[in-house]
Every structure is written in C-alpha cells, then in structure tokens.
Coordinates of C-alpha atoms in Angstrom, one line a residue:
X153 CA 53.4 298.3 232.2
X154 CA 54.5 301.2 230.5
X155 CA 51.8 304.0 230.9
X156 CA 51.1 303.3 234.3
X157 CA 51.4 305.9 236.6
X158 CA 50.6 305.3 240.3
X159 CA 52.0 301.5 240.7
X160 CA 54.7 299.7 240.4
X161 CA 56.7 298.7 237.4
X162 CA 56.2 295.3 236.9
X163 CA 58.4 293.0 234.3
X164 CA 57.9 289.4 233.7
X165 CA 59.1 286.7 231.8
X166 CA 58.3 283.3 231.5
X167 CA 60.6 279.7 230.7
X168 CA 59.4 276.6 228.6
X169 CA 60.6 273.9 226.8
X170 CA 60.9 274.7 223.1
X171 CA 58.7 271.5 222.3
X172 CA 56.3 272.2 224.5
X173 CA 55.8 275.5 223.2
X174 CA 52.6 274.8 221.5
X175 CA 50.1 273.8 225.2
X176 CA 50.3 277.3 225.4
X177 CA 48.1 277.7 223.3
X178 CA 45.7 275.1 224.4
X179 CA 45.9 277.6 228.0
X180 CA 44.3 280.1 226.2
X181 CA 46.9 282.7 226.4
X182 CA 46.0 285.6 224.4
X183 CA 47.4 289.7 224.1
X184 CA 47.1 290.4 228.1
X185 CA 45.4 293.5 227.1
X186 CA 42.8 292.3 225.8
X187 CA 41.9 289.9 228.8
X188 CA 39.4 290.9 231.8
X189 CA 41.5 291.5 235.3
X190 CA 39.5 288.3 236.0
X191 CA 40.7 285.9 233.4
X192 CA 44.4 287.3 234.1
X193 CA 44.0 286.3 237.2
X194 CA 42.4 282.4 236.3
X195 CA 45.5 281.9 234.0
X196 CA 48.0 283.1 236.2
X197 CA 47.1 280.8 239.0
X198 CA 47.2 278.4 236.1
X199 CA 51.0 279.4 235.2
X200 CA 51.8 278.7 238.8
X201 CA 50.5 275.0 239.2
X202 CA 51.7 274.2 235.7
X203 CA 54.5 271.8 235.0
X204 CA 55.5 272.9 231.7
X205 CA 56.0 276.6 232.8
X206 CA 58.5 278.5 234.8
X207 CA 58.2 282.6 235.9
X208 CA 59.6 285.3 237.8
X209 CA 58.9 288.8 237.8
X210 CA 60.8 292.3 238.4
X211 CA 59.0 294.7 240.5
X212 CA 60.3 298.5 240.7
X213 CA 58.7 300.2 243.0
X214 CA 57.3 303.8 241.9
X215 CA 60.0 305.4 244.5
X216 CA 62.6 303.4 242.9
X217 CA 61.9 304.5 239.2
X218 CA 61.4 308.2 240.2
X219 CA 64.7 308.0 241.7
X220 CA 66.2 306.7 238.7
X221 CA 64.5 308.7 236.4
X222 CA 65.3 312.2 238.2
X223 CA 68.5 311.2 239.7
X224 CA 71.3 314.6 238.8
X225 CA 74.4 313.6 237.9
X226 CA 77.8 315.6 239.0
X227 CA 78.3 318.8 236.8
X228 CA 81.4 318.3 234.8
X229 CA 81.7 321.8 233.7
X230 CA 80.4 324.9 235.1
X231 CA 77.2 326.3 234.4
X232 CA 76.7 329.9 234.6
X233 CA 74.3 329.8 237.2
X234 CA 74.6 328.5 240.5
X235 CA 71.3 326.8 241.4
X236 CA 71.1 324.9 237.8
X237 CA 71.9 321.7 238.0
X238 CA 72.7 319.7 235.2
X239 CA 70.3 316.1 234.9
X240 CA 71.0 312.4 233.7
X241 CA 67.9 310.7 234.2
X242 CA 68.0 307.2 233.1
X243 CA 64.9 307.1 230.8
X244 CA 62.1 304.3 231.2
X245 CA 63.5 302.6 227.9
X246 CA 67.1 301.7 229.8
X247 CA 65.4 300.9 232.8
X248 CA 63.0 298.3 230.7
X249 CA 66.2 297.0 229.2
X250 CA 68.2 297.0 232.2
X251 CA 64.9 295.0 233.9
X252 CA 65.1 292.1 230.9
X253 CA 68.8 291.7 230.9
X254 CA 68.3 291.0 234.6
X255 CA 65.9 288.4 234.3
X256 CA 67.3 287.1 231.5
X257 CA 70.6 286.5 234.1
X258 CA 68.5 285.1 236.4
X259 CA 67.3 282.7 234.1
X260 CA 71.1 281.9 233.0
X261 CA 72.1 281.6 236.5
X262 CA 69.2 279.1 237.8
X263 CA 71.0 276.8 234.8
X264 CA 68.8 277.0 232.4
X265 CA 69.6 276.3 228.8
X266 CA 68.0 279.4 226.8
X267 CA 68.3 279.2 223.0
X268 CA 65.9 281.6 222.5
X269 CA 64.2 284.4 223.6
X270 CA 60.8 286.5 222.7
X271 CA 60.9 290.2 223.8
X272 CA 58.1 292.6 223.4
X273 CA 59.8 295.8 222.2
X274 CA 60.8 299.2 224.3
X275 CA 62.4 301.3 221.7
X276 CA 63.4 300.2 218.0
X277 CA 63.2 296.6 218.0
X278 CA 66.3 296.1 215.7
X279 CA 68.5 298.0 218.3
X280 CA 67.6 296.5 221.5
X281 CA 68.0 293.1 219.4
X282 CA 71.4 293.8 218.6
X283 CA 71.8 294.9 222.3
X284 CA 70.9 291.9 223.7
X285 CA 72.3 289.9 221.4
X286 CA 75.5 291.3 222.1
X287 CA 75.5 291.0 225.6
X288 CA 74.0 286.8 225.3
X289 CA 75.5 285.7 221.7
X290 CA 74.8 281.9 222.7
X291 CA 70.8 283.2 222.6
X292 CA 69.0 283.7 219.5
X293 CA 66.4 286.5 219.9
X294 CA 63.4 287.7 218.6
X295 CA 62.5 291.6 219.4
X296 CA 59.4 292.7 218.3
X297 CA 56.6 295.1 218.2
X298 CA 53.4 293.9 220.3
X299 CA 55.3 290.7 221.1
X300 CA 52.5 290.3 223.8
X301 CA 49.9 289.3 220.7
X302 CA 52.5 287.2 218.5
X303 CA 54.0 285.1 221.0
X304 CA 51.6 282.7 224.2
X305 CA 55.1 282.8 226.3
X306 CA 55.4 286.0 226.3
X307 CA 51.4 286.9 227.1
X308 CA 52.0 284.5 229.6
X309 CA 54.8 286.9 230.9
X310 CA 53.0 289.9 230.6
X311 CA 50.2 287.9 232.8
X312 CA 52.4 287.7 235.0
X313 CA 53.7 291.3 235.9
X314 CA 50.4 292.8 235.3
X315 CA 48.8 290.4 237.7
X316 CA 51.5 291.0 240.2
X317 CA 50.9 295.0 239.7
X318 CA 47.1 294.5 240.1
X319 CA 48.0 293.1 243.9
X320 CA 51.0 295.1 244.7
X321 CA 48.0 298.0 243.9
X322 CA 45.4 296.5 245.8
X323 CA 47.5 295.6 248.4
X324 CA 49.4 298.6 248.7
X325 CA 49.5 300.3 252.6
X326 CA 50.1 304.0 252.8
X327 CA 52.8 304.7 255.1
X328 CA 51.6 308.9 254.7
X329 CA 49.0 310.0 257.2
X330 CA 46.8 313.2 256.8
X331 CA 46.4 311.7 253.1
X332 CA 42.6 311.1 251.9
X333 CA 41.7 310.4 249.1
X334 CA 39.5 308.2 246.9
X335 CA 41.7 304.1 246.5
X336 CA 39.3 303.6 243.2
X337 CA 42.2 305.0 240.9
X338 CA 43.0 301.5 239.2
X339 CA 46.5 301.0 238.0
X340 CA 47.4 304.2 236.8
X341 CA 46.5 303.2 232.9
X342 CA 44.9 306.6 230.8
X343 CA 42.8 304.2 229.4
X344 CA 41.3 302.7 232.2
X345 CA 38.0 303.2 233.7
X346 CA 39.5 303.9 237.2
X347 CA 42.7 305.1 235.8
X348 CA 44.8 308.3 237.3
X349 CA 44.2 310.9 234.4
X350 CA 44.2 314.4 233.3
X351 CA 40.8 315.0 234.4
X352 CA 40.5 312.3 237.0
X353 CA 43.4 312.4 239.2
X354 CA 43.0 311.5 242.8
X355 CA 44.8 314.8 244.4
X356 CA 46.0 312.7 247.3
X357 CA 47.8 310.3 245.5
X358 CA 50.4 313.2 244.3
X359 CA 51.3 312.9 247.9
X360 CA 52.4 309.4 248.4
X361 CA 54.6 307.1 247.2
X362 CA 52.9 305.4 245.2
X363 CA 52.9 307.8 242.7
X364 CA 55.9 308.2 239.8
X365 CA 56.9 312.0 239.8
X366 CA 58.9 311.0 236.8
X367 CA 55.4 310.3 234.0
X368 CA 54.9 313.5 232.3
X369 CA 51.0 313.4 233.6
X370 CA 52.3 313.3 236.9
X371 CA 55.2 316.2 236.5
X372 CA 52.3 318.0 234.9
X373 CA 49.7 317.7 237.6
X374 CA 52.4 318.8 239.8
X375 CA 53.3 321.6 238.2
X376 CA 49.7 322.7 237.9
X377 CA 49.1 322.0 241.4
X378 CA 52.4 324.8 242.0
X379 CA 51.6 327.2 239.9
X380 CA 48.0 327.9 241.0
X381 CA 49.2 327.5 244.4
X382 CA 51.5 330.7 243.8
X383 CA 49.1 333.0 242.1

C-alpha cells in the first residue's frame, strides 16, 4: 500500500495452521500485484468463507497518516527565529511497523499460538527482523524483500488490505462541498491507469480528505498549486 496516495493505508495479515500451509497454494494465491482487481476480489471472498484461514486488517485513514507524518514536536531548544518550528514526523516506515506489531498483538491476544511469522519488508529486512524479534522472542520470523511473491499467506494478506482499500475508495463519501472533480482517479498508485499522478492529478482531490499531504507527489502538487497562485 505504499505508494498510494489518495486512499487509505491498508495493512493486512492473515493466520493458518502451519500444516495446512500448503492449500494455499491450491487457492491460487499469487504476488497481489500481479492479479486483476477482479481476481483479488474472487479470492478474497474466498479467504472469508474458508475454514483454514483467519484475517484482519489495519486501515489508517489518509487524515490519520498526514497527521502522523507532519505532526511538530515541542522545540527543546530555541531556534533563532520565531515562526520555525522544529518537525518530528513519524515516517511511513514506523508507522508500517507500528501497524504489524499491532496486528501481530491482536493475533497474540485472540489466543493464538504463532510460531512463526512472514513479513514483507519496509526498510532493511535484517533490522525490522531483529526488531520484531525483539519485541515477540517466542516467534520465529521471516522478514523479507517481496514477501508478497515468496510466501501464499502473506499474498493472501496483501489481498486482503488492498481489497479493503479498493472499497474504502469506492465507497468513499466526501464530507467537502464546492469540490468537483473527476472520482476516476483509482487508488492513488503512479502506476496505475487511473492513478493520481504528476501529470494526471485530479485538482479537487488536493482539497479533501482523502488525500495524504504527507507523499512527496502530493506536497509537490501543493506546492506548485502555491507558488503559481502567488505570482
């Protein structure tokens, strides 16, 4: 959910029994990224009737992560001007983190037994490793790059939160009036067809909430937006 820009910030993660681990694959879980919006939607309808599997997502809402990642912290020493303030944003890697620890709590709290779990990296996969095994040294873990291709549990996971995304997007009603705007702007993905992008940005969207002031394409637009306004 990373690059997104105008929805929410979905994280998922998904439970099965260890010896079970292999109908997964009979499913037909795959990377997410490579699967049609269609065929995410088929299997994740298929991960909720299933017996094997359980689920639950994490959904930050784009208000919610601007917050965090602008929030100013207190100035502990003076700066020599007045109107600077000093920042400590808490950046989209600790909010990812702070995201799987939580479910990963969840998980624990429900009673289940986890021996081991499969992360799909945000950072250096050795250091968020040792973080979470630090915090859960009963769980064995395995960190890695483009987890989403290695492991079916956690494609199933990624299914998931971007299906839940896809609705919360589709689904989404504008509290703002006055706004108009064009709703074919997709997810918010660069690469996507009806993505929010440098050359395709919906102007209203900048407006709402919907939008995360705290992506650099958005703080960009913005600031473009500002600066022609003042010439």
């Amino acid at each position: 959910m990373k690059l997104s820009t105008v929805s929410p910030q979905v994280y998922g993660a998904c439970i099965i029994c260890s010896k079970r681990n292999d109908e997964l694959k009979k499913m037909g879980f795959a990377d997410s990224k490579t699967l049609t919006e269609e065929k995410r939607e088929v299997l994740f309808e298929q991960i909720k009737e299933s017996e094997v599997l359980g689920w639950l997502v994490d959904v930050l809402s784009a208000k919610q992560l601007s917050g965090s990642m602008l929030q100013r912290s207190p100035l502990s020493t003076p700066l020599p001007c007045p109107y600077l303030v000093r920042r400590a944003p808490h950046n989209l890697n600790a909010i990812s983190h702070d995201s799987a620890i939580g479910l990963i709590r969840k998980v624990l709290a429900a009673n289940f037994n986890l021996k081991k779990v499969f992360v799909d990296t945000v950072g250096d996969p050795e250091r968020y490793e040792s973080k979470l095994s630090s915090l859960f040294p009963s769980i064995e873990f395995a960190v890695r790059k483009k987890a989403d291709s290695l492991f079916p549990v956690v494609s199933a996971a990624s299914i998931c939160a971007k299906v839940t995304r896809d609705r919360c997007v589709r689904e989404w009603q504008f509290a703002e009036t006055g706004v108009s705007f064009s709703t074919d702007y997709g997810s918010g993905y660069p690469s996507g067809y009806d993505s929010l992008n440098a050359t395709r940005v919906a102007e209203g969207i900048l407006q709402t909430r919907l939008r995360k002031y705290g992506w650099r394409i958005i703080a960009t637009r913005c600031l473009t937006k500002a600066l022609v306004a003042g010439r």
